[in-house]
Short mmCIF file of C-alpha atoms and ligand atoms in Angstrom, two decimals:
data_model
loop_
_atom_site.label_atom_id
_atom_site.label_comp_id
_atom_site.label_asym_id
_atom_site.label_seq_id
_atom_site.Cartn_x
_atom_site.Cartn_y
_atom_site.Cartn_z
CA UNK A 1 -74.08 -64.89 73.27
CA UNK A 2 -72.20 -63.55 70.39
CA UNK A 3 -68.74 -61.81 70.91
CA UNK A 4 -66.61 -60.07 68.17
CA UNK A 5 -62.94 -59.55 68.95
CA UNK A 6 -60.91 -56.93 67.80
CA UNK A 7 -57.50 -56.26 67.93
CA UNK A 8 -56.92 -52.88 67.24
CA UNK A 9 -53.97 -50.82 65.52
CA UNK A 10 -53.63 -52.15 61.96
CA UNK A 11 -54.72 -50.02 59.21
CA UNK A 12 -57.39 -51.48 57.05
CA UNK A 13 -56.82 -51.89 52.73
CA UNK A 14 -57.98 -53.61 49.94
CA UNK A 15 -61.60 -54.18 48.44
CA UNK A 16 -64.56 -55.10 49.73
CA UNK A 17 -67.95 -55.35 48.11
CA UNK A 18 -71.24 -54.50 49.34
CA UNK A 19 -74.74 -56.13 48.83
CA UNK A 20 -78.66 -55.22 48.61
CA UNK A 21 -79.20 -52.68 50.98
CA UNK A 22 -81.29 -54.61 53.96
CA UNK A 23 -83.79 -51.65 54.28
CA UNK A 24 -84.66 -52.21 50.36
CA UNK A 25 -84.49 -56.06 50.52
CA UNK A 26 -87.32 -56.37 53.60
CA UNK A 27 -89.27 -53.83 52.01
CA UNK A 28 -89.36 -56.27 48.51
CA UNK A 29 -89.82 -59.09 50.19
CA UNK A 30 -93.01 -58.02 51.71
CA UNK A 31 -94.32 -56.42 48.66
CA UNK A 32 -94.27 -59.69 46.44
CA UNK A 33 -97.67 -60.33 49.10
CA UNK A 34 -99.02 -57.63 46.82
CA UNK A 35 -98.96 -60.35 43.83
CA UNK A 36 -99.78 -64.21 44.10
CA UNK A 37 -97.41 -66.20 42.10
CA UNK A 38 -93.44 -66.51 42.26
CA UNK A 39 -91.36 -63.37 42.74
CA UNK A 40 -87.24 -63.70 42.60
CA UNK A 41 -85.39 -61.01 44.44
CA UNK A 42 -81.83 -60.51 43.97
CA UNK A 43 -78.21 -58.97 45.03
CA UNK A 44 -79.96 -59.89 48.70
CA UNK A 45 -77.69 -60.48 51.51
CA UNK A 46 -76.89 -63.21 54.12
CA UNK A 47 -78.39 -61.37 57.15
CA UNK A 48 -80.50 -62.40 60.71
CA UNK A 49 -83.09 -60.18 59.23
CA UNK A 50 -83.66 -61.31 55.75
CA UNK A 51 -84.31 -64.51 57.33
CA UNK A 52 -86.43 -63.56 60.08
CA UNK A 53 -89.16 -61.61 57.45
CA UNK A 54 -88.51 -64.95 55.48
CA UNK A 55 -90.54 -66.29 58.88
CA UNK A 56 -92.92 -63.48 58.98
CA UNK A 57 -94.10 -64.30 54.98
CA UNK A 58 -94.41 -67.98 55.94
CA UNK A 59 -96.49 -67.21 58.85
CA UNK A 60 -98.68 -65.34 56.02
CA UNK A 61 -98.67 -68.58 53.95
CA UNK A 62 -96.08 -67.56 51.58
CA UNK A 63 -92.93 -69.63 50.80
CA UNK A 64 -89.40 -68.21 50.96
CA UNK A 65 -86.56 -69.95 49.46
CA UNK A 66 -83.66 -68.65 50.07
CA UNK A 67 -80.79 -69.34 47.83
CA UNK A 68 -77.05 -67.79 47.08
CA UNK A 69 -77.65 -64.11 47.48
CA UNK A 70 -81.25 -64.39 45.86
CA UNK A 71 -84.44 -65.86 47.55
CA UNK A 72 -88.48 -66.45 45.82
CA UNK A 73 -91.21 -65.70 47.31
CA UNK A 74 -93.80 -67.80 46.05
CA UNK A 75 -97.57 -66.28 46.97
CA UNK A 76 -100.97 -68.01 47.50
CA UNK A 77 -104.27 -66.28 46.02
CA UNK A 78 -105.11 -67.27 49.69
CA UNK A 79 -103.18 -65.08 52.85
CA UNK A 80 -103.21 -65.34 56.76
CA UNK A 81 -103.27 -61.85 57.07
CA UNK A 82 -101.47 -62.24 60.47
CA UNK A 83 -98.26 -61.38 62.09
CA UNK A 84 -97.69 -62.02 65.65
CA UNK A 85 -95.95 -60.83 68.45
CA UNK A 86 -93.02 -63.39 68.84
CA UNK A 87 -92.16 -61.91 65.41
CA UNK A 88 -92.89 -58.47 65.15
CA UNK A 89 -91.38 -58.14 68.42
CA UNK A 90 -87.90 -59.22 66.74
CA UNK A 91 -88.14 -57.10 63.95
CA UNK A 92 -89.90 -53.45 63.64
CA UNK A 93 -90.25 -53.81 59.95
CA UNK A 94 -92.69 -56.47 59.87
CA UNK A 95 -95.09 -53.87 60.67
CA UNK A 96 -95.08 -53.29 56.84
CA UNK A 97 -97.11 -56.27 55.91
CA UNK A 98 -99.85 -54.29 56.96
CA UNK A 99 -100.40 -52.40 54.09
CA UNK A 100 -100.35 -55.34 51.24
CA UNK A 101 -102.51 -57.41 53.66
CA UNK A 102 -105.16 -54.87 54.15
CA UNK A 103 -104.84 -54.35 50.32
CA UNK A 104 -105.03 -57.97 49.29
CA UNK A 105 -107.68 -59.59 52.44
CA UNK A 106 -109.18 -56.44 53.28
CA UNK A 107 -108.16 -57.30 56.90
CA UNK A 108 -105.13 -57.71 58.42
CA UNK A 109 -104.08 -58.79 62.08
CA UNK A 110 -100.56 -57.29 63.09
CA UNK A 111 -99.08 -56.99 66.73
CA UNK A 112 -98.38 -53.41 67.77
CA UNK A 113 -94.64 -53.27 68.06
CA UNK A 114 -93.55 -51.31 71.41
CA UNK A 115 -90.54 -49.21 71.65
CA UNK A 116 -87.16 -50.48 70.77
CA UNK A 117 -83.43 -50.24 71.58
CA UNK A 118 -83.66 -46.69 69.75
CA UNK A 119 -87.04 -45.55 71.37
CA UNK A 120 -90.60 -45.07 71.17
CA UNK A 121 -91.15 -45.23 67.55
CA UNK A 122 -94.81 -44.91 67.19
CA UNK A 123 -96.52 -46.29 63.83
CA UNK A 124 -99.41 -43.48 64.23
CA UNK A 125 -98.55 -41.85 61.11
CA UNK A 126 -99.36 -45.34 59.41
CA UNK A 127 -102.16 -46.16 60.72
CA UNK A 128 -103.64 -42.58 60.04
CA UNK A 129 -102.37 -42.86 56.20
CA UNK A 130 -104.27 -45.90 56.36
CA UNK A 131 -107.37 -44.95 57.69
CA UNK A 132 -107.70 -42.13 55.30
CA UNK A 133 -107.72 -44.58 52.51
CA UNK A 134 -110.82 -46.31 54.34
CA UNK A 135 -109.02 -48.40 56.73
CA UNK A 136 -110.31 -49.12 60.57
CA UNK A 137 -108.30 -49.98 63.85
CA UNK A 138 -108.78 -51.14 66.60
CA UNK A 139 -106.35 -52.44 69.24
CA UNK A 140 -107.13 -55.44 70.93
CA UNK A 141 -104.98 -57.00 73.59
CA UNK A 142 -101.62 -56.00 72.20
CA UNK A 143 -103.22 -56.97 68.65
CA UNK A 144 -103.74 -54.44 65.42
CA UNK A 145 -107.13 -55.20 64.10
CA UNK A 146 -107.51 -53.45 60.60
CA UNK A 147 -110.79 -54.16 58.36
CA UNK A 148 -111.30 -52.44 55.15
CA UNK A 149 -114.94 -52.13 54.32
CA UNK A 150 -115.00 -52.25 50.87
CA UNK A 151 -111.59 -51.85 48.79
CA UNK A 152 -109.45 -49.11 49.98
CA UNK A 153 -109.74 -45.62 48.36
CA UNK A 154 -107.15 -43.64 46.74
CA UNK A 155 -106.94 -40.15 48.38
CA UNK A 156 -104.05 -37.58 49.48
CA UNK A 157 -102.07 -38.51 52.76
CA UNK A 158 -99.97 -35.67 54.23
CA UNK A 159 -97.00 -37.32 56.30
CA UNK A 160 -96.61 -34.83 59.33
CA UNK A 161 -92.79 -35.85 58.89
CA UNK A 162 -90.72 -37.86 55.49
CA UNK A 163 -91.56 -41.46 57.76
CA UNK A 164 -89.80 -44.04 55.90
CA UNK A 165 -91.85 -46.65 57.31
CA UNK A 166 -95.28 -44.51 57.21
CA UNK A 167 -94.52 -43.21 53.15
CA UNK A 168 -93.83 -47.66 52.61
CA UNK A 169 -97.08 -48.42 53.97
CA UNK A 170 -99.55 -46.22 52.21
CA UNK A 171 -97.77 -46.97 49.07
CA UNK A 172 -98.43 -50.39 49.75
CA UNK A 173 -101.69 -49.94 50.48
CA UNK A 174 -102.41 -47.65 47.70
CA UNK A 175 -101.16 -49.99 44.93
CA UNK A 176 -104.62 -51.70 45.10
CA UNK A 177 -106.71 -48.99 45.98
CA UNK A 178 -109.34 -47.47 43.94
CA UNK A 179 -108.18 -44.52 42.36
CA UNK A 180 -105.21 -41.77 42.90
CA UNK A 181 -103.16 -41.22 45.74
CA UNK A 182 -100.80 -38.45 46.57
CA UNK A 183 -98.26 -39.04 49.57
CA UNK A 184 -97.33 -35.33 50.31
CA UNK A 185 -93.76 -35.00 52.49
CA UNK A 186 -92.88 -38.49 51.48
CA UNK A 187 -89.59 -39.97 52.32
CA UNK A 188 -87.31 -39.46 49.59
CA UNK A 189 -84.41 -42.51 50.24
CA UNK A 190 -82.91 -44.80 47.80
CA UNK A 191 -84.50 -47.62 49.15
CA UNK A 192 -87.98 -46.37 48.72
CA UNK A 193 -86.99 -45.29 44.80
CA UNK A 194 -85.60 -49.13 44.07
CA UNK A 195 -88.95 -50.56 46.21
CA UNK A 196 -90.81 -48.42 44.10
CA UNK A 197 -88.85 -49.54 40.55
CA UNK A 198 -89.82 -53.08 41.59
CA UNK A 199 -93.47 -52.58 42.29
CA UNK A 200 -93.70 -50.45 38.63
CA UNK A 201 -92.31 -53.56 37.37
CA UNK A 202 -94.82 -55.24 38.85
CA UNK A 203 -97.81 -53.63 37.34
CA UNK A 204 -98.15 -50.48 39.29
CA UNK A 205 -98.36 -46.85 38.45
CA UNK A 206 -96.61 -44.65 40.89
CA UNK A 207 -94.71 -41.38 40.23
CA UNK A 208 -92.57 -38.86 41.98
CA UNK A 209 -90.21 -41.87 43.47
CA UNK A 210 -87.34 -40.37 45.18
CA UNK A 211 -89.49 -36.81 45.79
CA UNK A 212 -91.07 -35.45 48.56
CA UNK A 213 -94.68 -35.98 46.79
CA UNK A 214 -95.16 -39.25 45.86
CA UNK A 215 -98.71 -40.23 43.54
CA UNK A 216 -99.36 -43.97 42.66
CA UNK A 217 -102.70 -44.59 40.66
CA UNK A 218 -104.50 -47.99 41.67
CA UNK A 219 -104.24 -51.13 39.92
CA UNK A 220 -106.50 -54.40 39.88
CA UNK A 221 -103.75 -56.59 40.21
CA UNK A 222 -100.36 -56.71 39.87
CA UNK A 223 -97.78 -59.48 38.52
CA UNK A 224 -95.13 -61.58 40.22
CA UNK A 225 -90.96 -60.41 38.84
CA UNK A 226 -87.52 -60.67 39.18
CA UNK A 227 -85.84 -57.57 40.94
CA UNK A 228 -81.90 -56.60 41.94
CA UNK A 229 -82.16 -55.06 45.32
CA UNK A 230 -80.17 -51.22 45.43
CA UNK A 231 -77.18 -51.55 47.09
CA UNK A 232 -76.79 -51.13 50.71
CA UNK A 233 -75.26 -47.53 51.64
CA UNK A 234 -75.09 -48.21 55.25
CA UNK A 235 -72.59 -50.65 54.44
CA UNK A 236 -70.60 -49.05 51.88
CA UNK A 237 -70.44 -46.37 54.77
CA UNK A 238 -69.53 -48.25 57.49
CA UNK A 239 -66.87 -49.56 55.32
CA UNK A 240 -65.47 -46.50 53.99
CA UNK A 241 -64.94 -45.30 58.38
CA UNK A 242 -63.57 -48.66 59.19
CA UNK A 243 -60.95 -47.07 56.54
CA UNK A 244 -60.67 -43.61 58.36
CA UNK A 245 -61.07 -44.88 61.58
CA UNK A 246 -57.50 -46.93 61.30
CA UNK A 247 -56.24 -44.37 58.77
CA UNK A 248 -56.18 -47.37 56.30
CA UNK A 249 -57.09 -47.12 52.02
CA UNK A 250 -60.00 -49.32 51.28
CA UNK A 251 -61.88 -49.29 48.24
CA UNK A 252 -65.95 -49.88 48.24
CA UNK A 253 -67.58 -51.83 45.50
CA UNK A 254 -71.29 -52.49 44.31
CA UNK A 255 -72.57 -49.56 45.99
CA UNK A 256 -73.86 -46.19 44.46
CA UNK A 257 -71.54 -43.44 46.33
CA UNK A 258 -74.15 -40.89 45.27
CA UNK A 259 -76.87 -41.94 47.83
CA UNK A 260 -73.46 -41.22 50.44
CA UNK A 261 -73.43 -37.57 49.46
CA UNK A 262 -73.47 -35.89 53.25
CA UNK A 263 -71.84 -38.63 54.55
CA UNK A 264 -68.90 -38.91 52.49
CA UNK A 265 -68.26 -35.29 52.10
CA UNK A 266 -68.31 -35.09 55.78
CA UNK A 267 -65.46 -38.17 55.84
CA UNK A 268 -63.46 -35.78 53.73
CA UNK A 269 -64.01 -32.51 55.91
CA UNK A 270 -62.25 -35.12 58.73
CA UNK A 271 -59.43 -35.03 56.96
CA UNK A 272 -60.30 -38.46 54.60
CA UNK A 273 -59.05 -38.55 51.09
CA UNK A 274 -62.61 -39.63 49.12
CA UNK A 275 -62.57 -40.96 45.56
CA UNK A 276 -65.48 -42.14 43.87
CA UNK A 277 -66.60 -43.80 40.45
CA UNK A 278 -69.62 -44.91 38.86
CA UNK A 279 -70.06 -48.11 41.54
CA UNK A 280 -67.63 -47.66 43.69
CA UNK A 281 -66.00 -45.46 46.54
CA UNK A 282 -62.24 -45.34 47.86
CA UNK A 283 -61.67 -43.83 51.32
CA UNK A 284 -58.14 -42.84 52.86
CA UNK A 285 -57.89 -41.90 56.05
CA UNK A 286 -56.12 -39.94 57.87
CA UNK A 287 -53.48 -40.23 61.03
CA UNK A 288 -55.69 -38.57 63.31
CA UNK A 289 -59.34 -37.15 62.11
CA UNK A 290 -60.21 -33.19 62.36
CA UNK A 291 -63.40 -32.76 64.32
CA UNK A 292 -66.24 -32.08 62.40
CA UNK A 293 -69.87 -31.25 63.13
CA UNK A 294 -73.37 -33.05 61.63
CA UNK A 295 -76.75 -33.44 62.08
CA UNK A 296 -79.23 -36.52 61.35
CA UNK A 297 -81.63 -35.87 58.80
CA UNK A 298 -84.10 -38.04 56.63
CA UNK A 299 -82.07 -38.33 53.22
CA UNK A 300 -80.50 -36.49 52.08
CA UNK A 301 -79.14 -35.50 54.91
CA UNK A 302 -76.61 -37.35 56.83
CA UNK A 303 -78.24 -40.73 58.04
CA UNK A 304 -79.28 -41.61 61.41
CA UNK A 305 -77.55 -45.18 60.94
CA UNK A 306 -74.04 -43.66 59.86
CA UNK A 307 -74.05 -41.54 63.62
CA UNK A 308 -72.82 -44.17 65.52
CA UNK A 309 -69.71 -45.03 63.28
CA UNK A 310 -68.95 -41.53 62.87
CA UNK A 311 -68.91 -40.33 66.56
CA UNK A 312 -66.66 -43.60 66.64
CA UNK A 313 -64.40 -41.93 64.49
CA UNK A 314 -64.60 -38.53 65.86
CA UNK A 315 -63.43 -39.70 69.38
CA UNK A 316 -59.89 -40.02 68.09
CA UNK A 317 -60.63 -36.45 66.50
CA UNK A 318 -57.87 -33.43 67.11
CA UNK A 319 -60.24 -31.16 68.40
CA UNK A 320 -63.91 -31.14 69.47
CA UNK A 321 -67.16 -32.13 67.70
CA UNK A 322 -71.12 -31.59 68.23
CA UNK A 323 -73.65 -33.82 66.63
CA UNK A 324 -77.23 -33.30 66.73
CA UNK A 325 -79.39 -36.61 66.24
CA UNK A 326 -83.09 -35.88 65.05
CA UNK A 327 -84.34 -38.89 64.18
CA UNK A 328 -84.23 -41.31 67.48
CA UNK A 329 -84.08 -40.38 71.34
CA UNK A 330 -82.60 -43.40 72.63
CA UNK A 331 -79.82 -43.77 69.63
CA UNK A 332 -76.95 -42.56 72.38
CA UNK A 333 -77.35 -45.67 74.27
CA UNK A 334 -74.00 -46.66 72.82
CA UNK A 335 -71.83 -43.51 74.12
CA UNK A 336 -71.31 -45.32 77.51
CA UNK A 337 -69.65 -47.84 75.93
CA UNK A 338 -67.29 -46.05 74.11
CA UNK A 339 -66.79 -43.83 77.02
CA UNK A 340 -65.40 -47.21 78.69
CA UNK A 341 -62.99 -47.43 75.59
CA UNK A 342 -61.55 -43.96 76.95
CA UNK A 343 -63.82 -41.82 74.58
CA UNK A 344 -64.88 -38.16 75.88
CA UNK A 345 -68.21 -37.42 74.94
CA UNK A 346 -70.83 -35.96 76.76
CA UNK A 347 -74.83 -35.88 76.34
CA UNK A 348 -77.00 -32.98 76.27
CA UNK A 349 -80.56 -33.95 75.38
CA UNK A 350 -80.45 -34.17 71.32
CA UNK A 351 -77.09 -33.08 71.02
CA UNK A 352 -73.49 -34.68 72.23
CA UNK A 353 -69.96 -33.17 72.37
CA UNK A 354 -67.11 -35.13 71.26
CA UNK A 355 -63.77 -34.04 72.77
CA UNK A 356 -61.12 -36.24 70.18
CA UNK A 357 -58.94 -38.47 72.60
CA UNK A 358 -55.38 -39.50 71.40
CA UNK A 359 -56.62 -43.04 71.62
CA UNK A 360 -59.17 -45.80 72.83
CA UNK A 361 -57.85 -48.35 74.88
CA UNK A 362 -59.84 -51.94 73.97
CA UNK A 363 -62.11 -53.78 76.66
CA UNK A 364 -65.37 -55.62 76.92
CA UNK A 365 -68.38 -53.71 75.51
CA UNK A 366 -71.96 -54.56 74.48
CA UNK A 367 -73.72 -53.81 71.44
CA UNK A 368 -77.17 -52.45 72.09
CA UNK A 369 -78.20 -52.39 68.39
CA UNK A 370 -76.79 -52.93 64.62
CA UNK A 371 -75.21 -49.83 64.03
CA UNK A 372 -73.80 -49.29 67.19
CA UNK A 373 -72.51 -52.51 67.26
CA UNK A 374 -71.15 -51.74 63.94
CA UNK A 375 -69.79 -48.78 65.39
CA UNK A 376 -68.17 -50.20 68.63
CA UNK A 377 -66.24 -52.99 66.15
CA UNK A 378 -64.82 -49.83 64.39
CA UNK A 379 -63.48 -47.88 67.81
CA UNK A 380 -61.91 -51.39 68.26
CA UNK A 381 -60.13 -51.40 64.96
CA UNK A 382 -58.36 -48.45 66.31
CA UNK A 383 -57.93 -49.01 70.07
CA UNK A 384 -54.67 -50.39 71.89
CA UNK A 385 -55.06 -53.74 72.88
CA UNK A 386 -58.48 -56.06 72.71
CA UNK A 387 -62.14 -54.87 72.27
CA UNK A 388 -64.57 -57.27 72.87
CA UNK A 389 -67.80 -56.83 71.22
CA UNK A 390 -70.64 -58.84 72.94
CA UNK A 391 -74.19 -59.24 71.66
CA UNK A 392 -73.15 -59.23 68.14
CA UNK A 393 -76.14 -60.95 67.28
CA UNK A 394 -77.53 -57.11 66.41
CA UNK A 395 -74.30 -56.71 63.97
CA UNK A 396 -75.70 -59.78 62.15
CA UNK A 397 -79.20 -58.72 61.98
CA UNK A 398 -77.91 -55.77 59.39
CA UNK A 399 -74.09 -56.80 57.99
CA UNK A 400 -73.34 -60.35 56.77
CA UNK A 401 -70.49 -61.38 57.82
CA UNK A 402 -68.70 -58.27 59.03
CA UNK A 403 -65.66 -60.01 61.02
CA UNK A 404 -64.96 -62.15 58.31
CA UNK A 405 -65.44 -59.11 55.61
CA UNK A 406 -63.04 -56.94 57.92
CA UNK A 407 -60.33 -59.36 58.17
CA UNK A 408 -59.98 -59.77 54.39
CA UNK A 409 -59.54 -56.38 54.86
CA UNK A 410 -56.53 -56.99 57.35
CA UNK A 411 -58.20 -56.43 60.39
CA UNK A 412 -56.94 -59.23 63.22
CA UNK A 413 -61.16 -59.87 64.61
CA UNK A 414 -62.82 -63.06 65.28
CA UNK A 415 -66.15 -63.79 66.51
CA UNK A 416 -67.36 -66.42 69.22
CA UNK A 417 -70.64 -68.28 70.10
N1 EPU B 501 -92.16 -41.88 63.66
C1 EPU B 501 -93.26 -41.48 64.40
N2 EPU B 501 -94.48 -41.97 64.04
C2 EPU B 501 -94.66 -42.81 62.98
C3 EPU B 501 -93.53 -43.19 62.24
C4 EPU B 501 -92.29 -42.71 62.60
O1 EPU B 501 -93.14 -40.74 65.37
O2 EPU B 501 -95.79 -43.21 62.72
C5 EPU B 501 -90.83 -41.35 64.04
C6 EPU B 501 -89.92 -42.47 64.49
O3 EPU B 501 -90.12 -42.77 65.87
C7 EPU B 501 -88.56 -41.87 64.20
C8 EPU B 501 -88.79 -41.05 62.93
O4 EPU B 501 -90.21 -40.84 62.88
O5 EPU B 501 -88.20 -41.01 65.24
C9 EPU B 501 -88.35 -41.69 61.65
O6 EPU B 501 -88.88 -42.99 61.55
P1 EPU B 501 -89.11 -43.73 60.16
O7 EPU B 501 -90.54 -44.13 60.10
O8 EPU B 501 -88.56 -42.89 59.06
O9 EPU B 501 -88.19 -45.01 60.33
P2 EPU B 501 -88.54 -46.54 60.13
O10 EPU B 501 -89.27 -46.75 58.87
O11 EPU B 501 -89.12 -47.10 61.39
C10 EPU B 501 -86.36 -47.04 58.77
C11 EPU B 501 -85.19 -47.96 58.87
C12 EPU B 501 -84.29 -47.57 60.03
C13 EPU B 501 -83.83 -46.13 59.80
C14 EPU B 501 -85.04 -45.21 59.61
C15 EPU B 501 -84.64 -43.78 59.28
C16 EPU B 501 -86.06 -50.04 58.04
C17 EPU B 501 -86.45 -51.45 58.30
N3 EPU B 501 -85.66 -49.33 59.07
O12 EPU B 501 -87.08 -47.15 60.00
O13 EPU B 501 -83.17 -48.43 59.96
O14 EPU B 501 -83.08 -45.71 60.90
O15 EPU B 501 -85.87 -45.70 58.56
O16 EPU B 501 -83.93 -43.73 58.09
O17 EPU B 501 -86.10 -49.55 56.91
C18 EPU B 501 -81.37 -49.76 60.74
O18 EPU B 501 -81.29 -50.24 59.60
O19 EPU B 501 -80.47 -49.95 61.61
C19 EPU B 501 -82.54 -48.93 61.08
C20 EPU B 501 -82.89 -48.65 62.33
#
């Protein structure tokens, strides 16, 4: 078991700098499948999860080497278009080699991933994108069995909601297909434009990256290349409330505070100060935050991942907030926890109501996924006494090194095995 220890009550400055954005770098890793030969990837960071879809690839016969902040992917003419249990199971996103290995083997074996520590999250919407462009299911013991009869056919696939994981997939799919596609209500986040700059380096046609409608014209083959991951928002974020949170000054480089829009604007209705440049972000935070009320929405709208770290921050609020979360029905798994910490916050159905407390008082707490571990480590920042973080193993999975990036910072945390 992982702990993270944080002693709470210093106020964070300096500089940090931020990486590849983990829900860009997975997504590129997996598309390099779509092109035999050697593929470099780069501004990718030390995470559990970069490593574990290095495992998934391998299990698909490609090699991953990964290097200092860089990896190749080097890509046989020949796949197992296979990805079992034991790893899907670990990690929802390798769900997305489905679409490159139905493009590339015209069949494709994946495990059905069940729910998660954030709920159901069903992969119909794929599989139905999919099957309009020719595909065929069926599940067999726990087991995805996808045939293409033929090559796949370019066609228009209406997402019944902007699926991140649902829009990734069809492109994927439709890369290789024969003829047009159109992905109408696609998702529109940074990390889908920068997966779809890489594949257009890589011989594809697709337009409308970044847009709600999304067309990519089918290729015969595509070309191996080297590509700079976008940078990770998530952590920019998290770093910028780690600054309000302890009312501390800490400046965010490599990251691209425009794809931060909601979320920084509502930092600064809490009473932050919020500066921002081409590449970088400063936040200053305030003695106590103001309460202030969101909603999660697909981009641009303020992200499901930045919730957990912001209700943080809004239990130590002057005054009372409501959030509304949209996206996941088990994401307020984490409230207990911080209601342990002395935080006031109750649940009703989507919504919860934060009542600011004048402080958290630190104690044992478990993480029960990456953000809200992420989250918890910032209420500790701020609470009297000791917080200690267990199950940190989900912090790692999406943050490298976050204890040792938060004391450079000046935070007093360590982190046990
Ligand atoms: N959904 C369906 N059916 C589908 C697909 C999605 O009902 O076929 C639902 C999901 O259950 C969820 C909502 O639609 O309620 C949105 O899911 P989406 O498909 O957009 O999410 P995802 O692709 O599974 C990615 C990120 C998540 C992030 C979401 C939303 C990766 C690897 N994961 O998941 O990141 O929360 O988009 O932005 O890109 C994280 O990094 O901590 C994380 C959970």
């Amino acid at each position: 078991m992982t702990t993270i220890s944080v002693e709470g009550g210093r106020a964070l400055g300096g500089t940090v700098n931020v990486r590849g954005a983990k829900n860009a770098v997975l997504k590129e890793m997996v598309s390099a499948v779509l092109a035999p030969g050697r593929h470099r990837l780069r501004n990718v960071p030390a995470i559990a999860d970069v490593e574990l879809m290095s495992e998934v690839l391998a299990h698909t016969g490609c090699r991953v080497e990964i290097g200092d902040h860089e990896l190749w992917t080097v890509v046989p003419e020949t796949l197992n278009p296979v990805a079992p249990i034991e790893l899907v199971r670990q990690m929802r996103a390798s769900i997305l080699v489905l679409g490159p290995l139905l493009a590339r083997c015209g069949e494709a074996r994946v495990a059905l991933p069940g729910g998660d520590d954030l709920g159901a999250r069903p992969i119909e919407w794929h599989l139905e994108g999919l099957e309009q462009m020719g595909a065929e299911f069926a599940l067999v013991h726990g087991e995805l069995i996808g045939r293409v009869p033929g090559r796949l056919k370019g066609t228009e696939v209406e997402l019944p909601f902007p699926s991140v994981g649902a829009t990734e997939n069809v492109i994927f799919a439709a890369v290789l297909a024969e003829g047009p596609t159109v992905i109408v209500n696609a998702a529109r986040e940074p990390e889908i434009e920068d997966l779809i700059t890489q594949l257009n380096a890589m011989g594809a046609v697709i337009s409308g990256g970044g847009s709600s409608i999304v067309t990519i014209e089918g290729v015969d083959r595509l070309s191996p290349v080297e590509h700079s991951a976008v940078a990770d928002r998530l952590e920019a974020g998290t770093f910028g409330i780690a600054a309000a949170i302890t009312g501390g000054d800490v400046t965010v480089t490599g990251c691209q505070p425009k794809h931060l829009r909601m979320e920084l604007r509502k930092l600064s209705d809490a009473g932050c100060e919020v500066e921002q440049g081409e590449g970088w972000l400063r936040v200053i935070g305030p003695d106590r935050p103001t309460p202030v009320d969101f909603a999660t929405l697909p981009f641009p709208g303020f992200h499901t991942d930045m919730h957990p770290q912001m209700v943080a921050l809004l239990s130590v609020a002057s005054g009372t907030s409501v959030i509304t979360e949209n996206l996941y029905d088990a994401r307020f798994r984490y409230v207990g926890e911080l209601a342990r910490m002395g935080a006031d916050i109750s649940i009703e159905g989507q919504h919860a109501v934060i009542r600011g407390v004048e402080a958290l008082s630190g104690c044992p707490v478990l993480a029960p996924d990456i953000r809200a571990g992420a989250a918890l480590v910032l209420a500790g920042l701020r609470a009297e006494g000791v917080t200690e973080v267990a199950d940190a193993f989900h912090i790692d999975r999406g943050y490298e090194d976050f204890a040792g990036r938060l004391t450079s910072l000046g935070a007093v945390i360590s982190r046990s095995s």
